[in-house]
Coordinates of C-alpha atoms and ligand atoms in Angstrom, one line a residue:
Chain A
M1 CA -27.6 50.0 0.7
G2 CA -27.2 46.4 1.8
P3 CA -29.7 43.2 2.1
T4 CA -32.9 43.8 4.8
V5 CA -33.2 41.7 7.2
E6 CA -36.4 40.7 5.9
H7 CA -33.6 39.7 3.0
L8 CA -31.5 38.3 4.4
L9 CA -33.8 35.9 6.9
Q10 CA -35.6 35.2 4.2
T11 CA -32.0 33.6 2.1
L12 CA -30.7 32.3 5.5
S13 CA -33.7 30.2 5.2
T14 CA -34.0 28.9 1.7
G15 CA -30.1 28.3 2.3
I16 CA -30.9 25.8 5.1
L17 CA -33.3 24.0 3.8
V18 CA -31.3 23.7 0.6
G19 CA -29.0 23.4 3.0
C20 CA -30.5 20.0 3.9
L21 CA -31.2 18.3 0.2
Y22 CA -27.6 19.1 -0.7
G23 CA -26.6 17.3 2.8
L24 CA -28.6 14.1 2.0
L25 CA -26.8 14.2 -1.9
C26 CA -23.9 14.5 -0.1
V27 CA -24.5 11.3 1.7
G28 CA -25.9 9.2 -0.2
L29 CA -22.0 10.2 -2.9
A30 CA -20.1 9.6 0.5
F31 CA -21.6 5.9 1.1
I32 CA -20.1 5.9 -2.3
F33 CA -16.7 7.2 -2.3
G34 CA -15.9 8.6 0.8
I35 CA -16.5 5.7 2.2
M36 CA -16.3 3.1 -1.2
R37 CA -13.7 4.8 -2.6
V38 CA -15.0 4.3 -6.1
I39 CA -15.4 7.3 -8.3
N40 CA -18.9 7.2 -9.2
F41 CA -19.6 9.4 -12.2
A42 CA -23.4 8.4 -12.6
Q43 CA -25.0 9.5 -8.6
G44 CA -25.8 12.9 -10.5
D45 CA -27.3 10.6 -13.2
F46 CA -28.4 7.9 -10.2
M47 CA -30.4 11.2 -8.8
M48 CA -31.9 11.9 -12.0
L49 CA -33.8 8.7 -12.0
G50 CA -35.1 9.1 -9.3
M51 CA -36.8 12.4 -10.2
Y52 CA -38.5 10.1 -13.0
I53 CA -38.7 7.5 -10.9
A54 CA -41.0 9.8 -8.4
V55 CA -42.8 11.8 -10.9
G56 CA -43.6 9.3 -13.5
V57 CA -45.6 6.7 -10.0
T58 CA -46.9 10.0 -8.8
L59 CA -48.3 10.5 -11.8
S60 CA -49.7 6.5 -13.0
F61 CA -50.9 5.1 -9.6
L62 CA -50.2 7.2 -6.0
G63 CA -52.9 9.8 -7.2
F64 CA -55.0 8.4 -4.1
L65 CA -52.5 8.9 -1.4
G66 CA -52.9 13.5 -1.5
A67 CA -51.1 15.1 -0.6
S68 CA -48.1 12.6 1.1
A69 CA -48.1 11.1 -3.2
P70 CA -44.5 12.8 -3.6
F71 CA -42.7 11.9 -0.8
V72 CA -44.1 7.8 -0.8
A73 CA -42.8 8.4 -4.0
A74 CA -39.7 9.5 -3.1
L75 CA -39.6 6.6 -1.4
I76 CA -40.0 4.0 -4.1
A77 CA -37.4 5.5 -5.6
G78 CA -35.3 4.7 -3.4
I79 CA -35.2 1.2 -2.9
V80 CA -36.1 1.0 -7.3
M81 CA -32.8 2.5 -6.9
F82 CA -30.7 0.2 -4.2
L83 CA -31.8 -2.7 -6.7
L84 CA -29.9 -0.9 -10.0
G85 CA -27.2 0.1 -7.7
Y86 CA -26.7 -3.6 -6.9
L87 CA -27.1 -5.1 -9.8
L88 CA -25.3 -2.3 -11.4
H89 CA -22.1 -2.5 -8.8
L90 CA -22.3 -6.7 -9.3
L91 CA -22.7 -6.4 -12.4
L92 CA -19.8 -3.8 -14.0
I93 CA -18.3 -1.9 -10.3
S94 CA -17.2 -5.2 -8.8
R95 CA -15.2 -5.6 -11.5
T96 CA -13.1 -2.5 -11.4
T97 CA -12.4 -2.0 -7.6
G98 CA -11.0 -4.7 -5.1
M99 CA -7.4 -7.5 -5.0
R100 CA -8.7 -7.3 -9.1
M101 CA -6.9 -4.3 -9.8
S102 CA -3.2 -3.7 -8.3
T103 CA -3.0 -0.7 -7.4
E104 CA -6.1 1.9 -6.2
L105 CA -4.8 4.8 -9.2
D106 CA -5.3 1.7 -11.4
S107 CA -9.4 1.2 -10.4
H108 CA -9.9 4.9 -10.4
Q109 CA -8.9 5.1 -13.7
S110 CA -11.3 2.3 -15.1
Q111 CA -14.2 4.0 -12.4
L112 CA -14.2 7.0 -14.3
I113 CA -14.0 5.9 -17.6
L114 CA -17.3 2.5 -16.2
T115 CA -18.2 5.6 -14.4
L116 CA -19.0 8.1 -17.4
G117 CA -20.4 5.2 -19.6
V118 CA -22.8 4.0 -17.0
A119 CA -23.4 8.8 -17.0
L120 CA -24.3 8.6 -21.0
F121 CA -26.0 5.8 -21.4
L122 CA -28.1 7.0 -18.5
Q123 CA -28.5 10.5 -19.4
N124 CA -29.1 9.6 -23.3
G125 CA -31.6 6.5 -22.6
M126 CA -33.6 9.5 -20.5
L127 CA -33.2 11.6 -23.0
F128 CA -34.6 8.7 -25.9
L129 CA -37.6 7.5 -23.9
V130 CA -38.9 10.6 -22.4
G131 CA -37.1 13.9 -24.7
S132 CA -36.1 16.6 -23.6
A133 CA -39.4 18.3 -21.8
P134 CA -38.2 19.0 -18.2
L135 CA -40.5 17.7 -16.1
A136 CA -41.7 18.6 -12.5
Q137 CA -43.4 16.6 -9.7
I138 CA -46.7 18.9 -9.7
S139 CA -48.0 19.7 -5.8
S140 CA -50.0 22.3 -4.4
L141 CA -46.9 21.9 -1.6
S142 CA -44.7 23.3 -4.6
Y143 CA -46.9 26.3 -5.2
S144 CA -47.7 27.6 -1.4
A145 CA -46.0 28.6 1.5
W146 CA -46.3 29.5 5.8
Q147 CA -45.9 32.7 6.0
I148 CA -44.1 33.9 9.3
P149 CA -44.1 37.0 10.6
L150 CA -41.2 39.4 12.1
L151 CA -42.3 41.2 15.4
Y152 CA -40.2 44.3 14.8
D153 CA -42.0 45.6 12.7
D154 CA -46.8 44.9 10.6
V155 CA -45.7 44.1 7.3
S156 CA -41.8 42.3 7.3
A157 CA -41.7 38.6 6.8
V158 CA -40.4 35.3 6.2
F159 CA -42.1 32.7 3.5
I160 CA -41.2 29.2 4.0
N161 CA -42.9 27.2 0.7
K162 CA -44.4 24.6 2.6
A163 CA -42.2 21.7 -0.4
R164 CA -39.3 23.4 0.7
F165 CA -39.8 22.4 4.4
L166 CA -41.1 19.0 4.0
D167 CA -38.2 17.3 2.1
A168 CA -35.9 19.3 3.8
L169 CA -37.5 17.6 7.1
A170 CA -37.8 14.2 5.5
A171 CA -33.9 14.8 4.3
V172 CA -33.0 15.3 7.5
L173 CA -34.7 12.1 8.9
I174 CA -33.5 9.6 6.5
S175 CA -29.5 11.7 6.8
V176 CA -29.9 10.9 11.0
C177 CA -31.6 6.9 10.3
L178 CA -27.9 6.7 8.1
F179 CA -26.3 8.2 10.7
A180 CA -28.0 5.2 13.6
L181 CA -27.3 2.7 10.6
M182 CA -23.7 3.2 10.1
R183 CA -23.2 3.7 14.1
Y184 CA -24.6 1.5 16.3
T185 CA -25.5 -1.3 13.4
R186 CA -24.1 -4.4 13.0
M187 CA -24.5 -4.3 9.2
G188 CA -23.7 -0.2 9.4
K189 CA -20.1 -1.2 11.6
S190 CA -19.4 -4.5 8.7
L191 CA -19.4 -2.0 6.0
R192 CA -18.0 0.5 7.2
A193 CA -14.9 -2.3 8.6
A194 CA -15.5 -4.3 5.1
A195 CA -14.8 -0.1 3.7
E196 CA -11.7 0.9 6.1
D197 CA -10.1 -3.1 5.5
P198 CA -11.9 -5.5 2.8
E199 CA -9.0 -7.7 3.7
A200 CA -8.9 -7.6 8.1
A201 CA -12.4 -7.3 7.1
L202 CA -12.9 -10.8 5.2
Y203 CA -10.7 -12.7 8.0
M204 CA -13.6 -11.3 9.9
G205 CA -16.1 -13.2 8.6
I206 CA -17.9 -10.3 7.1
D207 CA -19.2 -11.8 2.9
V208 CA -17.3 -7.7 1.7
D209 CA -18.4 -7.8 -2.4
K210 CA -21.7 -8.7 -0.7
A211 CA -20.7 -5.1 1.5
H212 CA -20.0 -3.1 -0.9
R213 CA -22.7 -4.5 -3.4
I214 CA -25.3 -2.6 -0.7
A215 CA -22.6 0.5 0.2
F216 CA -23.9 1.1 -3.2
G217 CA -26.8 0.2 -3.5
L218 CA -27.5 2.7 -0.5
G219 CA -25.6 5.1 -2.2
A220 CA -27.8 5.0 -5.3
A221 CA -31.7 4.7 -3.4
I222 CA -30.5 8.1 -1.5
A223 CA -29.7 9.1 -4.6
G224 CA -32.7 8.8 -5.7
I225 CA -34.8 9.1 -2.9
A226 CA -33.3 13.1 -2.8
G227 CA -34.0 13.0 -6.3
G228 CA -37.5 12.4 -5.9
L229 CA -37.9 15.1 -3.4
I230 CA -36.2 17.7 -5.4
V231 CA -38.5 17.2 -7.9
L232 CA -40.7 18.9 -6.3
Y233 CA -39.1 22.7 -6.9
Y234 CA -36.9 22.2 -9.6
P235 CA -38.4 20.1 -13.3
A236 CA -36.1 16.9 -14.3
Q237 CA -34.0 16.9 -17.7
P238 CA -32.8 13.8 -19.1
Y239 CA -29.2 16.0 -17.8
V240 CA -30.2 17.4 -14.5
G241 CA -27.4 15.1 -12.8
L242 CA -24.8 17.5 -14.0
D243 CA -26.2 20.4 -11.7
F244 CA -25.7 19.0 -8.8
I245 CA -22.7 16.3 -9.1
I246 CA -20.6 18.9 -9.0
I247 CA -22.2 20.1 -5.4
M248 CA -22.5 16.4 -4.4
Y249 CA -18.4 16.2 -5.0
A250 CA -18.1 19.9 -3.2
G251 CA -19.4 18.4 -0.3
V252 CA -18.2 15.3 0.5
V253 CA -14.5 16.7 0.2
L254 CA -15.7 19.5 2.2
G255 CA -16.8 17.1 5.2
G256 CA -14.2 15.1 5.1
M257 CA -14.0 12.0 3.5
G258 CA -15.2 8.9 4.7
S259 CA -17.9 10.8 7.6
V260 CA -20.7 10.4 6.6
E261 CA -22.2 13.3 8.8
G262 CA -19.9 15.6 7.0
A263 CA -20.8 15.5 4.3
F264 CA -24.2 16.1 5.1
W265 CA -22.5 19.6 7.3
G266 CA -19.8 18.9 3.7
G267 CA -23.8 19.6 1.5
M268 CA -26.0 22.4 3.6
T269 CA -22.0 24.9 4.0
I270 CA -22.7 25.0 0.0
G271 CA -26.6 25.4 0.2
L272 CA -26.0 27.8 2.4
V273 CA -23.0 29.9 0.4
Q274 CA -24.9 29.4 -2.6
Q275 CA -28.4 31.4 -1.8
L276 CA -26.1 34.1 0.9
A277 CA -24.0 35.1 -2.1
T278 CA -26.5 36.0 -3.8
L279 CA -26.5 38.8 -1.0
V280 CA -23.6 40.3 -2.5
I281 CA -22.5 39.0 -6.6
P282 CA -25.5 38.2 -8.6
L283 CA -26.7 35.3 -9.4
Q284 CA -24.9 34.1 -12.3
L285 CA -21.7 33.7 -9.3
Q286 CA -23.7 31.7 -7.0
N287 CA -21.4 28.8 -8.6
A288 CA -18.0 30.3 -8.6
A289 CA -19.0 30.9 -4.0
I290 CA -19.1 27.8 -3.8
F291 CA -15.8 26.6 -5.1
V292 CA -14.0 30.2 -3.7
V293 CA -15.5 28.9 -0.2
F294 CA -14.6 25.8 -1.3
V295 CA -11.3 26.5 -1.5
L296 CA -11.2 28.8 1.3
I297 CA -11.8 26.2 3.4
L298 CA -9.6 23.7 2.4
L299 CA -6.6 25.6 2.7
V300 CA -7.6 26.2 6.4
R301 CA -8.3 22.2 7.6
P302 CA -7.0 20.2 4.2
N303 CA -9.0 17.2 6.0
G304 CA -12.2 18.9 6.3
L305 CA -14.8 20.3 7.9
F306 CA -15.2 17.2 9.5
G307 CA -12.6 15.2 8.6
R308 CA -10.4 14.1 11.7
S309 CA -6.7 11.7 11.6
V310 CA -7.1 8.6 13.0
E311 CA -3.7 7.4 12.7
R312 CA -1.2 8.7 15.0
A313 CA 1.6 11.8 14.1
Chain B
M1 CA -8.4 -29.9 12.6
L2 CA -6.7 -28.2 9.6
K3 CA -4.4 -30.2 7.0
V4 CA -3.0 -29.2 4.4
D5 CA -2.2 -31.5 1.7
H6 CA 0.1 -30.8 -1.3
L7 CA -0.6 -27.2 -1.6
S8 CA 0.7 -24.8 -4.5
V9 CA 0.6 -20.7 -4.7
A10 CA 1.8 -18.6 -8.1
Y11 CA 1.6 -14.5 -7.6
G12 CA 1.4 -13.8 -11.2
G13 CA 4.2 -16.8 -13.3
L14 CA 5.8 -16.7 -10.0
T15 CA 5.7 -19.5 -7.9
A16 CA 5.7 -18.8 -3.6
L17 CA 4.7 -22.1 -2.3
S18 CA 4.8 -24.9 -4.0
D19 CA 4.3 -29.3 -3.1
I20 CA 3.5 -27.6 0.8
C21 CA 2.1 -30.3 3.1
L22 CA 1.5 -29.6 6.7
E23 CA -1.1 -30.3 10.0
V24 CA -2.4 -29.0 13.0
R25 CA -3.4 -31.5 15.8
A26 CA -6.3 -30.8 18.2
G27 CA -5.1 -28.4 21.0
E28 CA -1.4 -28.2 19.1
L29 CA 0.6 -25.1 18.8
V30 CA 2.8 -25.5 16.3
S31 CA 5.0 -22.8 14.0
V32 CA 6.0 -22.2 11.1
V33 CA 9.8 -20.4 10.7
G34 CA 11.9 -18.7 7.6
P35 CA 13.3 -16.0 6.3
N36 CA 11.8 -13.2 4.8
G37 CA 10.0 -14.2 1.5
A38 CA 9.4 -17.4 2.2
G39 CA 5.4 -17.9 1.8
K40 CA 4.7 -17.5 5.2
S41 CA 1.9 -14.8 5.4
T42 CA 1.2 -16.5 1.3
L43 CA 0.5 -19.3 3.3
F44 CA -2.1 -18.4 5.6
K45 CA -2.9 -16.2 2.9
A46 CA -4.1 -19.3 0.7
I47 CA -5.5 -20.6 3.9
S48 CA -7.8 -17.6 4.5
G49 CA -8.9 -17.3 1.3
V50 CA -7.2 -13.8 0.0
V51 CA -5.1 -15.3 -2.5
R52 CA -6.0 -18.2 -4.7
A53 CA -5.2 -21.4 -4.1
G54 CA -3.2 -23.3 -7.3
S55 CA -3.3 -26.7 -6.6
G56 CA -3.7 -29.2 -3.4
S57 CA -6.3 -28.6 -0.8
V58 CA -6.6 -27.3 2.4
T59 CA -9.0 -29.3 4.8
F60 CA -10.1 -27.5 8.3
E61 CA -12.4 -31.0 10.4
G62 CA -12.9 -32.3 7.8
E63 CA -13.8 -29.7 5.4
D64 CA -12.0 -28.7 2.0
I65 CA -12.2 -25.4 2.5
L66 CA -10.8 -24.5 -0.7
Q67 CA -13.9 -25.0 -1.3
T68 CA -16.4 -22.3 0.6
R69 CA -16.3 -19.0 0.3
P70 CA -13.2 -16.5 2.1
F71 CA -15.3 -14.9 4.4
Q72 CA -16.7 -18.1 5.4
R73 CA -14.0 -19.0 7.3
A74 CA -13.7 -17.2 9.7
H75 CA -17.5 -18.9 10.7
A76 CA -15.8 -21.9 10.1
G77 CA -13.2 -21.8 12.6
I78 CA -10.1 -19.8 11.3
A79 CA -8.8 -16.8 13.1
H80 CA -6.6 -15.4 11.1
V81 CA -4.6 -12.9 13.4
P82 CA -2.5 -10.4 9.8
E83 CA 0.7 -9.5 9.5
G84 CA 1.3 -6.2 9.5
R85 CA -1.6 -5.9 12.5
H86 CA -4.8 -4.7 10.5
V87 CA -7.1 -2.9 13.1
F88 CA -10.1 -1.3 11.2
P89 CA -8.7 2.4 12.7
A90 CA -11.3 5.2 11.9
M91 CA -12.7 2.8 14.4
S92 CA -12.7 2.1 18.0
V93 CA -11.0 -0.5 20.5
Q94 CA -15.0 -1.7 21.4
E95 CA -15.9 -1.4 17.4
N96 CA -12.5 -3.8 16.4
L97 CA -13.4 -6.3 19.3
E98 CA -17.4 -6.0 18.0
M99 CA -16.1 -6.8 13.8
G100 CA -13.6 -9.9 15.6
A101 CA -17.2 -11.4 17.3
Y102 CA -18.8 -11.7 13.6
A103 CA -18.8 -14.4 13.4
L104 CA -20.1 -15.5 16.6
A105 CA -24.1 -15.6 17.0
D106 CA -24.0 -16.0 21.0
A107 CA -24.9 -13.2 22.5
R108 CA -23.8 -14.9 26.5
K109 CA -20.4 -16.2 24.1
R110 CA -19.2 -12.5 23.2
E111 CA -19.7 -10.9 26.9
E112 CA -17.5 -14.3 28.1
L113 CA -15.0 -13.6 25.5
F114 CA -14.8 -10.1 26.5
E115 CA -14.3 -10.7 29.4
R116 CA -11.3 -12.8 28.5
I117 CA -9.6 -10.3 26.1
F118 CA -9.9 -7.7 29.1
A119 CA -7.8 -10.7 31.4
L120 CA -5.6 -11.4 28.7
F121 CA -5.1 -7.3 27.4
P122 CA -6.0 -5.2 30.2
I123 CA -4.9 -2.2 28.4
L124 CA -7.3 -2.9 25.5
A125 CA -9.9 -3.0 28.9
E126 CA -9.2 1.2 29.1
R127 CA -8.6 2.2 25.8
R128 CA -12.1 0.9 24.3
R129 CA -13.5 4.4 23.3
Q130 CA -10.2 5.1 21.5
Y131 CA -9.5 5.3 17.4
A132 CA -7.9 2.0 17.3
G133 CA -5.6 4.4 14.6
T134 CA -4.6 6.2 17.8
L135 CA -2.8 3.0 19.7
S136 CA 0.9 2.5 20.1
G137 CA 1.9 -0.8 18.2
G138 CA 2.2 -2.8 20.5
E139 CA -1.4 -1.6 21.9
Q140 CA -2.6 -2.6 18.0
Q141 CA -1.3 -5.8 17.8
M142 CA -2.7 -6.8 21.3
L143 CA -6.2 -5.6 19.9
A144 CA -5.7 -7.5 16.2
I145 CA -5.0 -10.9 19.0
G146 CA -8.5 -9.6 20.9
R147 CA -10.0 -9.0 17.8
G148 CA -9.5 -12.0 17.1
L149 CA -10.1 -14.6 19.9
A150 CA -13.0 -12.6 19.8
S151 CA -14.9 -15.2 16.8
A152 CA -14.3 -17.8 19.7
P153 CA -12.6 -19.9 16.8
K154 CA -11.1 -23.0 16.8
L155 CA -8.1 -22.6 15.3
M156 CA -6.0 -19.5 15.7
M157 CA -3.4 -18.6 13.5
F158 CA -0.3 -15.7 14.3
D159 CA 1.7 -13.7 10.9
E160 CA 4.7 -12.5 12.8
P161 CA 2.7 -10.9 16.4
S162 CA 6.1 -9.7 17.4
M163 CA 6.9 -7.6 13.7
G164 CA 7.9 -4.1 14.6
L165 CA 7.8 -4.5 18.5
A166 CA 10.4 -3.0 21.3
P167 CA 11.2 -6.9 22.7
A168 CA 9.5 -5.7 26.1
V169 CA 6.2 -5.7 24.3
A170 CA 7.1 -8.4 22.5
D171 CA 7.9 -10.9 25.3
T172 CA 4.3 -9.7 26.6
I173 CA 2.4 -10.6 23.3
F174 CA 4.4 -14.2 23.7
E175 CA 3.7 -14.7 26.8
R176 CA -0.4 -13.8 25.6
I177 CA 0.0 -16.6 23.0
A178 CA 2.1 -19.2 25.7
Q179 CA -1.2 -18.1 27.8
L180 CA -3.7 -18.8 25.1
H181 CA -2.6 -22.7 24.5
K182 CA -1.7 -23.4 28.2
E183 CA -4.9 -21.9 30.4
D184 CA -7.7 -22.0 26.7
G185 CA -6.0 -25.0 25.3
M186 CA -5.9 -22.3 22.4
T187 CA -4.8 -24.2 19.1
I188 CA -2.2 -22.7 17.2
L189 CA 0.0 -21.9 14.3
L190 CA 2.8 -19.5 14.6
V191 CA 4.4 -17.9 12.0
E192 CA 7.7 -15.5 13.6
Q193 CA 11.2 -13.6 13.1
R194 CA 12.0 -13.9 16.4
V195 CA 12.3 -17.7 15.9
A196 CA 14.5 -18.8 19.0
E197 CA 11.3 -17.7 20.7
A198 CA 8.6 -19.5 18.7
M199 CA 10.3 -22.7 18.8
E200 CA 10.1 -22.5 23.1
N201 CA 6.7 -22.6 23.3
C202 CA 6.1 -24.8 19.7
D203 CA 4.9 -28.1 19.6
R204 CA 6.2 -28.5 16.2
G205 CA 7.6 -26.6 13.9
Y206 CA 7.9 -26.4 10.3
V207 CA 10.6 -24.8 8.3
L208 CA 10.0 -22.8 5.2
Q209 CA 12.5 -21.4 2.6
T210 CA 12.6 -19.8 -1.4
G211 CA 8.4 -21.6 -1.3
R212 CA 9.1 -25.4 0.3
I213 CA 9.2 -27.1 3.4
V214 CA 13.0 -28.4 4.4
M215 CA 12.4 -29.4 7.1
S216 CA 9.8 -30.4 10.1
G217 CA 10.0 -31.9 13.4
T218 CA 9.1 -31.6 17.4
Y219 CA 11.0 -28.1 19.3
E220 CA 13.9 -30.9 20.1
E221 CA 14.5 -32.0 16.7
L222 CA 14.8 -28.7 15.1
S223 CA 16.7 -26.8 17.2
S224 CA 19.3 -29.8 17.3
D225 CA 20.3 -29.5 13.4
D226 CA 22.6 -28.1 13.1
N227 CA 21.1 -26.1 10.1
V228 CA 18.7 -24.9 11.3
R229 CA 20.8 -23.5 15.0
R230 CA 23.3 -22.3 12.6
A231 CA 20.2 -20.3 10.0
Y232 CA 18.1 -19.3 13.0
L233 CA 19.3 -20.1 16.7
G234 CA 22.1 -17.9 16.2
M235 CA 24.4 -21.1 17.9
Ligands
ATP401 N1 1.0 -10.1 -3.6 C1 1.5 -10.1 -4.6 N2 1.7 -9.8 -6.0 C2 2.9 -10.6 -5.8 N3 3.9 -11.6 -5.5 C3 3.5 -11.2 -4.3 C4 2.3 -11.7 -3.9 N4 2.4 -11.3 -1.7 C5 3.9 -11.5 -2.0 N5 4.5 -11.9 -3.3 C6 6.4 -12.8 -2.8 O1 5.2 -13.7 -2.8 C7 6.4 -14.1 -2.0 C8 6.3 -14.6 -0.6 O2 6.1 -14.2 -0.7 P1 5.1 -14.0 1.5 O3 5.0 -12.6 2.2 O4 4.6 -14.6 1.4 O5 6.4 -14.4 2.3 P2 6.5 -14.4 4.0 O6 7.6 -15.2 4.4 O7 5.8 -13.8 4.4 O8 8.0 -13.3 4.4 P3 8.1 -11.5 5.7 O9 9.2 -12.7 6.5 O10 8.8 -10.2 5.0 O11 6.9 -11.7 6.0 C9 7.9 -13.1 -1.8 O12 8.9 -13.5 -2.4 C10 6.5 -11.9 -2.2 O13 7.6 -11.1 -3.4
MG402 MG1 4.7 -12.9 5.8

């Protein structure tokens, strides 16, 4: 006996909601990895910091905001993470990029080691500061849901968790703002130019070093915001980033390197596959399903779902 | 306008330029010719700040630009049209031109310049929405030149604009550069392998060999020199 229609719709809606957040996470990594080609092992830990920051500021001084507090907190986490990412790039990452390195491979190796170090530092630093007990954002939204009746009978219904729905909505809004920023604004275009050809961008008068710092900061900020949103239904602990980092990289590659929009859809695909897989295979194999689909898609479309070739054939 | 004084550049231990002195006055078209590996691109990159100068100075309109950060040199009025074109492949023709105008704050001036660019290279107007990476080599070179022009520069530096182009296309490119010089009064510093064409239109020229300037002078002076005739003009 297969899954019921009710079960299917419930899983599908959860998949879409989770997919929106994965999409946002992937958009964040797209700035750093897809566009700037910096391998950042610490991206999951940026998300983890965002979770703790969001819970921290909610508990300490956002209580008066009521139900909207977690969302304001997520934004604050984003701002803090932007500054942190900007500084981290200025002080450390910039030493492993650009013209100081003779080849891209050279700089990737140093980035790997450097950001792995940052990741370990952040994980163990948080373990030291807050301990390993999981911490969740307490909100009434997390425990309430809208019930959407299915019209084909009187009893079936799909439940939409309020926290997850608002999370997904926020994730989509922020992603759309970022797409617009990259596509239409002078700053967004200069970031793309600085990523595509740093030397030429310099000849245009673009402060390339600063552009790279801003892009890295934005990537960290998005991870922070996403963490602030996710912590509404997924508790934080110092190693929580490890649960998400693979999803982020898979989503960016799936969407097509270099495309921020593609990264969002890559994340969405992974969210959907992860949830829908539970209909047919055991829960423990959820993540295996992601990789099967990942490999299948790349077999058919090596440039990713939305990757396009702009070089002449 | 531009004065390069006793400039030396080394890559690691390898000296690429030594003791270069060169001047471009307002309104001039100055050519630099020389064989592969002579250091022509290195000279341009040192002026733009992509490679660090070892010693010497580069003065642009009275200011020592080696003291400024590289990205500021476009704002000071130098447009570098690099060897190999370097267009932004995943950006449209229009966006490439907008990036060219990055250093130009005045929006009205920008529109004027875009019109001038499209008048010089009508194909760019047709291809406005196309990704620059999908343009042909000649179109990419036109875009690279247009992009340089879009910042309303005081000095344009062209590094081998004819590289890899069919002769007919290269001729168009040379014509346009000469047109920029004559009609717009643009000050130009030009590096070329196609020496005859580069010399033809220039006011003065320099011959660069293994990192040193071995000769300089007007077109008449250079083209009457036996060594230059033999080595570069095939006469
Ligand atoms: N990044 C670099 N690292 C080390 N050596 C370099 C580098 N760039 C150039 N060189 C060396 O400096 C010398 C001058 O190179 P440059 O590119 O300036 O020559 P060029 O005159 O522009 O030649 P071409 O006509 O082939 O473009 C060459 O010997 C080259 O090998
Ligand atoms: Mg060269």
